Amino acid sequence: GDFANRRDKKVQQELICKAGLRSVRQACGEKFEEVEGFLKSQTFPVVLKPTDSAGSDGVKLCHSMEEAKEHFHHLLSVEAVNGGYNTQVLCQEFLRGKEYVVDHVSRNGVHKTMMTW
């Protein structure tokens, strides 16, 4: 359900796109061959990250195809910060510009912004 996807970075971007907002270009896979075509279509650097983790755990800005492939395999071999092992790797275009972080919580239809920076 919704709760199970609360940290899934791939699903988050898909929901943004479904809502009609500009979302990041991305590809996800269990094997490097599943994302290789996407990576070849992008201008480096690109961002690789586990789909289900927390914070910046495993997130890396890769500057070449070789670096992306190495990090892809690394992510599948290490334990995630929240326990368990990564089963998929998410590859995304690198978005240049200012980054803003918004901590937001929702419960029973009530939505609150807790912090922005």
PDB file of C-alpha atoms in Angstrom:
ATOM      1  CA  GLY A   1       0.000   0.000   0.000  1.00  0.00           C
ATOM      2  CA  ASP A   2       0.894   3.662   0.302  1.00  0.00           C
ATOM      3  CA  PHE A   3       2.814   3.083   3.524  1.00  0.00           C
ATOM      4  CA  ALA A   4       5.085   0.502   1.881  1.00  0.00           C
ATOM      5  CA  ASN A   5       6.110   3.061  -0.770  1.00  0.00           C
ATOM      6  CA  ARG A   6       6.893   5.940   1.581  1.00  0.00           C
ATOM      7  CA  ARG A   7      10.647   5.683   0.935  1.00  0.00           C
ATOM      8  CA  ASP A   8      10.565   4.332  -2.627  1.00  0.00           C
ATOM      9  CA  LYS A   9      12.241   7.109  -4.614  1.00  0.00           C
ATOM     10  CA  LYS A  10      11.090   5.651  -7.943  1.00  0.00           C
ATOM     11  CA  VAL A  11       7.440   5.612  -6.872  1.00  0.00           C
ATOM     12  CA  GLN A  12       7.715   9.164  -5.502  1.00  0.00           C
ATOM     13  CA  GLN A  13       8.787  10.475  -8.911  1.00  0.00           C
ATOM     14  CA  GLU A  14       6.083   8.456 -10.685  1.00  0.00           C
ATOM     15  CA  LEU A  15       3.437  10.033  -8.421  1.00  0.00           C
ATOM     16  CA  ILE A  16       4.811  13.508  -9.166  1.00  0.00           C
ATOM     17  CA  CYS A  17       4.543  12.785 -12.899  1.00  0.00           C
ATOM     18  CA  LYS A  18       1.020  11.369 -12.500  1.00  0.00           C
ATOM     19  CA  ALA A  19       0.002  14.625 -10.792  1.00  0.00           C
ATOM     20  CA  GLY A  20       1.079  16.524 -13.919  1.00  0.00           C
ATOM     21  CA  LEU A  21       4.290  17.995 -12.502  1.00  0.00           C
ATOM     22  CA  ARG A  22       7.744  17.848 -14.114  1.00  0.00           C
ATOM     23  CA  SER A  23       9.487  14.808 -12.718  1.00  0.00           C
ATOM     24  CA  VAL A  24      13.045  13.635 -13.088  1.00  0.00           C
ATOM     25  CA  ARG A  25      13.907  11.296 -15.995  1.00  0.00           C
ATOM     26  CA  GLN A  26      14.749   7.913 -14.566  1.00  0.00           C
ATOM     27  CA  ALA A  27      15.176   4.189 -15.066  1.00  0.00           C
ATOM     28  CA  CYS A  28      15.249   1.426 -12.497  1.00  0.00           C
ATOM     29  CA  GLY A  29      16.492  -2.121 -12.622  1.00  0.00           C
ATOM     30  CA  GLU A  30      17.661  -5.219 -10.836  1.00  0.00           C
ATOM     31  CA  LYS A  31      20.337  -5.766 -13.502  1.00  0.00           C
ATOM     32  CA  PHE A  32      22.624  -3.178 -15.088  1.00  0.00           C
ATOM     33  CA  GLU A  33      21.426  -4.168 -18.563  1.00  0.00           C
ATOM     34  CA  GLU A  34      17.949  -2.891 -17.601  1.00  0.00           C
ATOM     35  CA  VAL A  35      19.234   0.673 -17.135  1.00  0.00           C
ATOM     36  CA  GLU A  36      22.143   0.747 -19.564  1.00  0.00           C
ATOM     37  CA  GLY A  37      20.088   2.148 -22.470  1.00  0.00           C
ATOM     38  CA  PHE A  38      18.773   4.942 -20.277  1.00  0.00           C
ATOM     39  CA  LEU A  39      22.273   5.811 -19.087  1.00  0.00           C
ATOM     40  CA  LYS A  40      23.546   5.939 -22.676  1.00  0.00           C
ATOM     41  CA  SER A  41      20.784   8.435 -23.503  1.00  0.00           C
ATOM     42  CA  GLN A  42      21.735  10.830 -20.695  1.00  0.00           C
ATOM     43  CA  THR A  43      24.368  13.517 -20.385  1.00  0.00           C
ATOM     44  CA  PHE A  44      26.682  12.710 -17.490  1.00  0.00           C
ATOM     45  CA  PRO A  45      26.803  13.190 -14.578  1.00  0.00           C
ATOM     46  CA  VAL A  46      23.823  11.066 -13.491  1.00  0.00           C
ATOM     47  CA  VAL A  47      22.591  10.105 -10.037  1.00  0.00           C
ATOM     48  CA  LEU A  48      22.408   6.508  -8.830  1.00  0.00           C
ATOM     49  CA  LYS A  49      20.635   5.518  -5.632  1.00  0.00           C
ATOM     50  CA  PRO A  50      18.844   2.605  -4.027  1.00  0.00           C
ATOM     51  CA  THR A  51      15.078   2.730  -4.515  1.00  0.00           C
ATOM     52  CA  ASP A  52      14.241   2.005  -0.893  1.00  0.00           C
ATOM     53  CA  SER A  53      16.550   3.640   1.593  1.00  0.00           C
ATOM     54  CA  ALA A  54      16.742   6.752   3.696  1.00  0.00           C
ATOM     55  CA  GLY A  55      18.400  10.122   3.320  1.00  0.00           C
ATOM     56  CA  SER A  56      21.475  10.146   1.138  1.00  0.00           C
ATOM     57  CA  ASP A  57      22.370   6.491   1.823  1.00  0.00           C
ATOM     58  CA  GLY A  58      23.974   5.091  -1.302  1.00  0.00           C
ATOM     59  CA  VAL A  59      23.333   8.192  -3.426  1.00  0.00           C
ATOM     60  CA  LYS A  60      26.207   8.954  -5.789  1.00  0.00           C
ATOM     61  CA  LEU A  61      26.791  11.399  -8.606  1.00  0.00           C
ATOM     62  CA  CYS A  62      28.449   9.340 -11.343  1.00  0.00           C
ATOM     63  CA  HIS A  63      30.505  11.091 -14.013  1.00  0.00           C
ATOM     64  CA  SER A  64      30.952   8.222 -16.476  1.00  0.00           C
ATOM     65  CA  MET A  65      29.315   4.997 -17.627  1.00  0.00           C
ATOM     66  CA  GLU A  66      32.087   3.003 -15.939  1.00  0.00           C
ATOM     67  CA  GLU A  67      31.534   4.774 -12.621  1.00  0.00           C
ATOM     68  CA  ALA A  68      27.761   4.250 -12.905  1.00  0.00           C
ATOM     69  CA  LYS A  69      28.177   0.532 -13.610  1.00  0.00           C
ATOM     70  CA  GLU A  70      30.562   0.114 -10.676  1.00  0.00           C
ATOM     71  CA  HIS A  71      28.235   1.942  -8.277  1.00  0.00           C
ATOM     72  CA  PHE A  72      25.197   0.013  -9.580  1.00  0.00           C
ATOM     73  CA  HIS A  73      26.844  -3.285  -8.635  1.00  0.00           C
ATOM     74  CA  HIS A  74      28.115  -1.853  -5.352  1.00  0.00           C
ATOM     75  CA  LEU A  75      24.585  -0.859  -4.284  1.00  0.00           C
ATOM     76  CA  LEU A  76      23.324  -4.389  -4.858  1.00  0.00           C
ATOM     77  CA  SER A  77      26.081  -5.838  -2.658  1.00  0.00           C
ATOM     78  CA  VAL A  78      25.869  -3.651   0.458  1.00  0.00           C
ATOM     79  CA  GLU A  79      23.374  -3.456   3.290  1.00  0.00           C
ATOM     80  CA  ALA A  80      21.115  -0.405   3.295  1.00  0.00           C
ATOM     81  CA  VAL A  81      21.201   1.998   6.224  1.00  0.00           C
ATOM     82  CA  ASN A  82      17.672   0.937   7.209  1.00  0.00           C
ATOM     83  CA  GLY A  83      18.509  -2.783   7.100  1.00  0.00           C
ATOM     84  CA  GLY A  84      18.161  -5.339   4.363  1.00  0.00           C
ATOM     85  CA  TYR A  85      19.768  -5.350   0.955  1.00  0.00           C
ATOM     86  CA  ASN A  86      18.968  -3.280  -2.087  1.00  0.00           C
ATOM     87  CA  THR A  87      17.159  -5.207  -4.810  1.00  0.00           C
ATOM     88  CA  GLN A  88      16.930  -2.393  -7.382  1.00  0.00           C
ATOM     89  CA  VAL A  89      18.981   0.637  -8.348  1.00  0.00           C
ATOM     90  CA  LEU A  90      17.445   3.882  -9.538  1.00  0.00           C
ATOM     91  CA  CYS A  91      19.281   5.942 -12.157  1.00  0.00           C
ATOM     92  CA  GLN A  92      18.188   9.553 -12.592  1.00  0.00           C
ATOM     93  CA  GLU A  93      19.162  12.587 -14.601  1.00  0.00           C
ATOM     94  CA  PHE A  94      21.178  15.116 -12.597  1.00  0.00           C
ATOM     95  CA  LEU A  95      19.173  18.257 -11.934  1.00  0.00           C
ATOM     96  CA  ARG A  96      21.330  21.372 -11.735  1.00  0.00           C
ATOM     97  CA  GLY A  97      20.281  24.304  -9.582  1.00  0.00           C
ATOM     98  CA  LYS A  98      19.262  25.138  -6.053  1.00  0.00           C
ATOM     99  CA  GLU A  99      18.035  22.309  -3.874  1.00  0.00           C
ATOM    100  CA  TYR A 100      15.276  22.788  -1.343  1.00  0.00           C
ATOM    101  CA  VAL A 101      14.255  20.284   1.306  1.00  0.00           C
ATOM    102  CA  VAL A 102      10.730  20.232   2.692  1.00  0.00           C
ATOM    103  CA  ASP A 103       9.833  17.958   5.608  1.00  0.00           C
ATOM    104  CA  HIS A 104       6.125  17.276   5.416  1.00  0.00           C
ATOM    105  CA  VAL A 105       3.837  14.906   7.309  1.00  0.00           C
ATOM    106  CA  SER A 106       0.273  13.811   6.636  1.00  0.00           C
ATOM    107  CA  ARG A 107      -2.176  11.946   8.794  1.00  0.00           C
ATOM    108  CA  ASN A 108      -5.896  11.361   8.349  1.00  0.00           C
ATOM    109  CA  GLY A 109      -6.098  13.979   5.607  1.00  0.00           C
ATOM    110  CA  VAL A 110      -4.285  16.668   7.618  1.00  0.00           C
ATOM    111  CA  HIS A 111      -1.047  17.883   5.995  1.00  0.00           C
ATOM    112  CA  LYS A 112       1.636  19.894   7.781  1.00  0.00           C
ATOM    113  CA  THR A 113       4.949  21.325   6.645  1.00  0.00           C
ATOM    114  CA  MET A 114       7.367  20.837   9.508  1.00  0.00           C
ATOM    115  CA  MET A 115      10.539  22.390   8.155  1.00  0.00           C
ATOM    116  CA  THR A 116      12.027  23.853   4.982  1.00  0.00           C
ATOM    117  CA  TRP A 117      15.597  24.674   4.134  1.00  0.00           C
TER     118      TRP A 117
END
